[in-house]
Amino acid sequence: MTSKGSNRDALDRLTAALVEDILSASDEEIIAEALEDREVPAGAVAAVRAVFEKAARLAAKDRLAAARLAVTRDRVRSASGSPLDPSEARRRLGRILAQDPNLTLAARKGQDLTDKEVLGLLEDLKDLGLAADPDEP
Amino acid sequence: MRSGQAEQPLLSQAEIVEAIRGLPDAGLLRLRRIARAFARSCPVEGDDLLQEAFIRAIAGARQCPRHIDIVRFLAEAMHSIASGSAKAHRRQAAAQARDPALRLVPIAAGAVSDDPRSQDVPSPEDVAASEDEAGRIKTAVLNLFEGDLAAQTIIEGDMEEMEAEDIRQLIGLDRVRYASKRRLIRRRIDQAFPNGWKP
C-alpha cells in the first residue's frame, strides 16, 4: 500500500476511523464495552452528566461576564456622550417603544425611519423624559 | 413549532442543551469513548476534551446543523479541539527543545486556538522528530496484530483514508465478520494505548 501524507496524519486518520466505528456501534455494544472495561455504566453515565453540568455552569459564567462587560461599555459610552451607532440606536428605540403602549403607531414604525430620524427621535424622547431604556441599569 | 414558521437550519443553544440532556445512557457512554479516542493524540484528558466540546456547543462557538446527530456534532468538536491542542503541544515541546530555559506547561483545552495561524511554525527538525515518533507508534499499532493480515490491512487502509467498504472488499470479508474484525481492532488498541499514543 502506498503511503499518503505524514505518519502523524496517518495516526489521525486511524483515530478518525476508530471514532467512526464508535459512532456506528449499537447502543448494546457500547454498554457491553463499558462492562468489559469494568466500568459501572450508571457511574460512567453520571460522570458524563457531571461533566456536562459543569460545562453548562462555566458557559453561563462566561455569558454573565460578557453581559457585564457589555453593560460597562454601554455606561462608558453614555458617560462620554459618544453618539450611538445607528443599529444600536434602532435597538434602543425598539426597547423604549416596546415599553410604552401610548406612543403612536407612526413612531413604532422604526423600520421605515432613516438612521438620522431614529437618532432624532431618540433625542426627542430624551427631551420629553421618555427615553429611559428598559435594558439600562 | 408553530405552523407556517420556517424551521431554522441550525439548532439554537437551548435546543443543543436539551438534546444533550436528553441523550440516552448509551449516547453518553459513546461520547466518553469518543473523547478518550481523541484524547489519545493530544495532551488533554478525555473528560476535559468533552467538557470543552460541551462549552463550545452551549456557548454557540460551534453551531449544530439541525440534520446532524448531536453525538456526531460533539465528536467533530472534540476532533477539532484535540487537533488544535496536539499541534500547540508539539510546537511548545519543540520550542522547549530549542531553548531548555522554557518550561513546558500543560495546555488547557480551552486555551487552545483552532487557528493554525495563531501559532509559531515548527522547524523542519521538529517536524522530522514528530514524524519519527509517529512512525514508531504506527509500527507498534501494526505489531499488535502480527499474523493477522486482515487486521493489518484494515489499519493500513484507515491510515490511508480508504473507504471502509473498499477495505472490506479488499480483504474479502462479509459485513458481519468485517464489523467484528473492526471491533476487535478498536478494542485491542484501546487496551494497548489507554494513556495516549506512546510507542
Coordinates of C-alpha atoms in Angstrom, one line a residue:
Chain A
M1 CA 0.0 0.0 0.0
T2 CA 1.5 3.4 -0.9
S3 CA 1.9 6.0 1.8
K4 CA -0.3 9.0 1.8
G5 CA 0.9 12.0 3.8
S6 CA 2.8 12.0 7.1
N7 CA 2.9 9.4 9.8
R8 CA 1.2 11.9 12.1
D9 CA -1.6 12.4 9.6
A10 CA -1.9 8.6 9.3
L11 CA -2.4 8.2 13.0
D12 CA -5.0 11.0 13.0
R13 CA -6.9 9.2 10.2
L14 CA -6.7 5.9 12.2
T15 CA -8.2 7.7 15.2
A16 CA -11.0 9.2 13.0
A17 CA -11.8 5.7 11.7
L18 CA -11.9 4.3 15.2
V19 CA -14.2 7.1 16.2
E20 CA -16.4 6.4 13.2
D21 CA -16.7 2.8 14.5
I22 CA -17.7 4.0 17.9
L23 CA -20.4 6.2 16.3
S24 CA -21.8 3.3 14.3
A25 CA -21.7 0.8 17.1
S26 CA -25.1 -0.2 18.5
D27 CA -26.2 1.0 22.0
E28 CA -26.0 -2.6 23.2
E29 CA -22.3 -2.8 22.0
I30 CA -21.4 0.4 23.7
I31 CA -22.9 -0.7 27.0
A32 CA -21.3 -4.1 26.7
E33 CA -17.9 -2.5 26.1
A34 CA -18.3 -0.4 29.2
L35 CA -18.9 -3.6 31.2
E36 CA -16.0 -5.3 29.5
D37 CA -13.8 -2.4 30.7
R38 CA -15.1 -3.0 34.2
E39 CA -16.9 0.3 34.2
V40 CA -20.2 0.6 36.1
P41 CA -22.4 2.1 33.3
A42 CA -24.5 4.0 35.7
G43 CA -21.4 5.5 37.3
A44 CA -19.9 6.4 33.9
V45 CA -23.2 8.0 32.8
A46 CA -23.3 10.0 35.9
A47 CA -19.7 11.2 35.4
V48 CA -20.6 12.4 31.8
R49 CA -23.7 14.2 33.1
A50 CA -21.5 15.8 35.8
V51 CA -19.0 17.0 33.0
F52 CA -21.9 18.4 31.1
E53 CA -23.4 20.3 34.1
K54 CA -20.0 21.7 34.9
A55 CA -19.7 22.9 31.3
A56 CA -23.1 24.4 31.5
R57 CA -22.1 26.4 34.6
L58 CA -18.9 27.5 33.1
A59 CA -20.7 28.6 29.9
A60 CA -23.3 30.5 31.9
K61 CA -20.5 32.2 33.9
D62 CA -18.8 33.3 30.6
R63 CA -22.2 34.6 29.3
L64 CA -22.6 36.6 32.5
A65 CA -19.1 38.1 32.3
A66 CA -19.8 39.1 28.6
A67 CA -23.1 40.7 29.6
R68 CA -21.4 42.6 32.4
L69 CA -18.7 43.8 30.0
A70 CA -21.4 45.0 27.5
V71 CA -23.2 46.9 30.3
T72 CA -19.9 48.5 31.4
R73 CA -19.1 49.5 27.8
D74 CA -22.5 51.0 27.4
R75 CA -22.2 53.0 30.6
V76 CA -18.8 54.3 29.5
R77 CA -20.2 55.2 26.1
S78 CA -23.2 57.0 27.7
A79 CA -21.0 58.9 30.1
S80 CA -18.6 60.0 27.4
G81 CA -21.6 61.3 25.3
S82 CA -20.4 59.4 22.3
P83 CA -23.0 59.1 19.6
L84 CA -24.8 55.8 19.3
D85 CA -24.2 53.7 16.2
P86 CA -27.4 53.5 14.1
S87 CA -28.1 49.8 14.7
E88 CA -27.7 50.3 18.5
A89 CA -29.9 53.4 18.3
R90 CA -32.6 51.3 16.5
R91 CA -32.4 48.6 19.1
R92 CA -32.6 51.1 21.9
L93 CA -35.6 52.8 20.3
G94 CA -37.3 49.5 19.9
R95 CA -36.8 48.7 23.5
I96 CA -38.2 52.0 24.6
L97 CA -41.2 51.8 22.3
A98 CA -42.0 48.3 23.4
Q99 CA -42.3 49.6 27.0
D100 CA -44.7 52.4 26.2
P101 CA -48.1 51.5 24.6
N102 CA -49.1 55.2 24.5
L103 CA -46.6 56.0 21.7
T104 CA -48.1 56.4 18.3
L105 CA -48.2 53.8 15.7
A106 CA -46.2 56.1 13.4
A107 CA -43.4 56.2 15.9
R108 CA -43.4 52.5 16.2
K109 CA -42.6 52.0 12.5
G110 CA -38.9 52.3 13.3
Q111 CA -38.1 50.2 10.3
D112 CA -39.3 52.9 8.0
L113 CA -37.1 55.6 9.6
T114 CA -33.7 56.7 8.4
D115 CA -30.8 56.4 10.7
K116 CA -30.9 60.2 11.2
E117 CA -34.6 60.1 12.0
V118 CA -34.0 57.3 14.6
L119 CA -31.3 59.3 16.3
G120 CA -33.5 62.4 16.2
L121 CA -36.5 60.5 17.6
L122 CA -34.3 59.2 20.5
E123 CA -33.2 62.8 21.2
D124 CA -36.9 64.0 21.2
L125 CA -37.9 61.2 23.5
K126 CA -35.0 62.1 25.8
D127 CA -36.1 65.7 25.8
L128 CA -39.6 64.5 26.8
G129 CA -38.2 62.4 29.5
L130 CA -39.4 59.2 27.8
A131 CA -36.1 57.8 26.7
A132 CA -35.4 55.6 29.7
D133 CA -34.0 52.4 28.1
P134 CA -35.6 49.4 30.0
D135 CA -32.4 47.4 29.5
E136 CA -30.2 50.1 31.0
P137 CA -29.5 49.8 34.7
Chain B
M1 CA -43.1 24.7 16.2
R2 CA -45.9 26.9 15.0
S3 CA -47.3 26.1 11.6
G4 CA -46.1 28.5 8.9
Q5 CA -42.9 29.3 10.7
A6 CA -39.8 28.1 8.7
E7 CA -37.6 25.7 10.6
Q8 CA -34.2 27.2 11.3
P9 CA -31.3 25.3 9.8
L10 CA -29.2 25.4 13.0
L11 CA -30.1 24.2 16.5
S12 CA -30.5 27.0 19.0
Q13 CA -28.3 26.9 22.1
A14 CA -31.3 25.9 24.1
E15 CA -32.1 23.1 21.7
I16 CA -28.5 21.9 22.0
V17 CA -28.7 21.8 25.8
E18 CA -32.0 20.0 25.5
A19 CA -30.6 17.4 23.0
I20 CA -27.6 16.7 25.3
R21 CA -29.7 16.4 28.4
G22 CA -32.0 14.1 26.5
L23 CA -29.3 11.7 25.4
P24 CA -29.8 8.1 26.5
D25 CA -27.2 6.4 28.7
A26 CA -25.6 4.7 25.6
G27 CA -25.2 8.1 24.0
L28 CA -23.4 9.5 27.0
L29 CA -21.1 6.4 27.2
R30 CA -20.5 6.8 23.5
L31 CA -19.4 10.4 24.0
R32 CA -17.0 9.3 26.7
R33 CA -15.4 6.7 24.4
I34 CA -15.0 9.2 21.6
A35 CA -13.4 11.7 24.0
R36 CA -10.9 9.0 25.1
A37 CA -10.1 8.1 21.5
F38 CA -9.4 11.7 20.5
A39 CA -7.5 12.4 23.8
R40 CA -5.0 9.7 22.7
S41 CA -3.4 12.1 20.3
C42 CA -3.3 15.2 22.4
P43 CA -2.2 16.3 25.9
V44 CA -5.8 16.9 27.2
E45 CA -7.7 14.3 29.3
G46 CA -10.8 12.8 27.7
D47 CA -13.2 14.4 30.2
D48 CA -11.6 17.8 29.7
L49 CA -11.9 17.4 26.0
L50 CA -15.6 16.5 26.4
Q51 CA -16.1 19.4 28.7
E52 CA -14.6 21.9 26.3
A53 CA -16.8 20.5 23.4
F54 CA -19.9 20.9 25.6
I55 CA -18.9 24.5 26.5
R56 CA -18.3 25.4 22.8
A57 CA -21.6 23.9 21.9
I58 CA -23.6 25.6 24.7
A59 CA -21.9 28.9 24.1
G60 CA -22.6 28.9 20.4
A61 CA -18.9 28.9 19.4
R62 CA -19.8 25.9 17.2
Q63 CA -23.1 25.7 15.5
C64 CA -25.0 22.4 15.0
P65 CA -26.9 21.9 11.8
R66 CA -30.4 20.5 12.6
H67 CA -29.8 17.4 10.5
I68 CA -26.6 16.4 12.3
D69 CA -26.8 13.9 15.2
I70 CA -25.8 15.7 18.4
V71 CA -23.3 13.0 19.3
R72 CA -21.6 13.3 15.9
F73 CA -21.6 17.1 16.3
L74 CA -19.9 16.9 19.6
A75 CA -17.4 14.3 18.2
E76 CA -16.5 16.8 15.5
A77 CA -16.0 19.5 18.1
M78 CA -13.7 17.2 20.1
H79 CA -11.8 16.3 17.0
S80 CA -11.1 20.0 16.3
I81 CA -10.1 20.7 19.9
A82 CA -7.8 17.7 20.1
S83 CA -6.2 18.5 16.8
G84 CA -5.5 22.2 17.8
S85 CA -4.3 21.1 21.2
A86 CA -1.9 18.4 19.8
K87 CA -0.4 20.9 17.3
A88 CA 0.1 23.5 20.0
H89 CA 1.7 21.0 22.3
R90 CA 4.1 19.8 19.7
R91 CA 5.1 23.4 19.0
Q92 CA 5.6 24.1 22.7
A93 CA 7.7 20.9 23.1
A94 CA 9.8 21.9 20.1
A95 CA 10.3 25.4 21.4
Q96 CA 11.5 23.9 24.7
A97 CA 13.9 21.6 22.9
R98 CA 15.4 24.6 21.2
D99 CA 15.5 26.6 24.4
P100 CA 15.7 24.5 27.6
A101 CA 15.1 27.6 29.7
L102 CA 11.5 27.5 28.6
R103 CA 9.3 25.5 30.9
L104 CA 6.8 23.0 29.4
V105 CA 3.4 23.6 30.9
P106 CA 0.2 21.6 30.4
I107 CA -2.1 23.1 27.8
A108 CA -5.6 23.6 28.9
A109 CA -8.1 22.6 26.3
G110 CA -9.9 25.9 26.5
A111 CA -6.8 27.8 25.9
V112 CA -6.1 26.2 22.6
S113 CA -6.8 28.1 19.4
D114 CA -8.0 26.0 16.4
D115 CA -6.5 28.6 14.1
P116 CA -3.1 27.3 12.9
R117 CA -2.0 30.9 12.0
S118 CA -2.1 31.9 15.7
Q119 CA 0.9 29.7 16.5
D120 CA 4.6 29.6 15.6
V121 CA 5.6 27.3 12.8
P122 CA 7.7 24.3 13.9
S123 CA 11.2 23.9 12.4
P124 CA 11.9 21.1 9.9
E125 CA 13.9 19.3 12.6
D126 CA 10.8 19.5 14.9
V127 CA 8.6 18.1 12.1
A128 CA 11.1 15.3 11.5
A129 CA 11.3 14.3 15.2
S130 CA 7.5 14.3 15.4
E131 CA 7.3 12.2 12.3
D132 CA 9.8 9.7 13.7
E133 CA 7.8 9.3 16.8
A134 CA 4.6 8.9 14.9
G135 CA 6.3 6.3 12.7
R136 CA 7.3 4.3 15.8
I137 CA 3.7 4.4 17.0
K138 CA 2.4 3.2 13.7
T139 CA 4.7 0.2 13.8
A140 CA 3.7 -0.5 17.4
V141 CA 0.0 -0.4 16.4
L142 CA 0.6 -2.8 13.5
N143 CA 2.6 -5.1 15.7
L144 CA -0.4 -5.6 17.9
F145 CA -1.9 -7.6 15.0
E146 CA 1.1 -9.6 13.9
G147 CA 0.0 -12.6 11.9
D148 CA -3.5 -11.1 11.3
L149 CA -3.2 -9.9 7.8
A150 CA -6.8 -8.8 7.6
A151 CA -6.5 -6.6 10.7
Q152 CA -3.2 -5.1 9.5
T153 CA -4.8 -4.3 6.1
I154 CA -7.8 -2.6 7.7
I155 CA -5.5 -0.5 9.9
E156 CA -3.3 0.5 6.9
G157 CA -6.5 1.2 4.9
D158 CA -7.7 3.5 7.7
M159 CA -4.4 5.3 7.8
E160 CA -4.6 5.8 4.1
E161 CA -8.1 7.2 4.4
M162 CA -9.6 4.4 2.3
E163 CA -13.4 3.9 2.4
A164 CA -14.4 1.2 4.9
E165 CA -16.4 -0.6 2.2
D166 CA -13.4 -0.6 -0.2
I167 CA -11.2 -2.1 2.6
R168 CA -13.8 -4.7 3.2
Q169 CA -13.9 -5.7 -0.4
L170 CA -10.1 -5.8 -0.5
I171 CA -9.8 -8.3 2.3
G172 CA -12.9 -10.2 1.2
L173 CA -14.8 -10.4 4.5
D174 CA -18.6 -10.4 4.7
R175 CA -20.1 -7.4 6.5
V176 CA -20.7 -9.2 9.8
R177 CA -17.1 -10.6 10.0
Y178 CA -15.7 -7.2 8.9
A179 CA -17.6 -5.4 11.6
S180 CA -16.4 -7.9 14.1
K181 CA -12.8 -7.5 13.0
R182 CA -13.0 -3.7 13.2
R183 CA -14.4 -4.0 16.7
L184 CA -11.5 -6.3 17.7
I185 CA -9.0 -3.8 16.3
R186 CA -10.6 -0.9 18.2
R187 CA -10.8 -2.8 21.5
R188 CA -7.2 -4.1 21.3
I189 CA -5.9 -0.6 20.5
D190 CA -8.0 0.7 23.5
Q191 CA -6.3 -1.8 25.7
A192 CA -2.8 -1.3 24.4
F193 CA -2.9 2.5 24.4
P194 CA -5.0 3.6 27.4
N195 CA -2.9 6.7 28.1
G196 CA -2.3 8.2 24.7
W197 CA -0.2 7.2 21.6
K198 CA 3.1 6.1 23.1
P199 CA 5.4 3.8 21.2

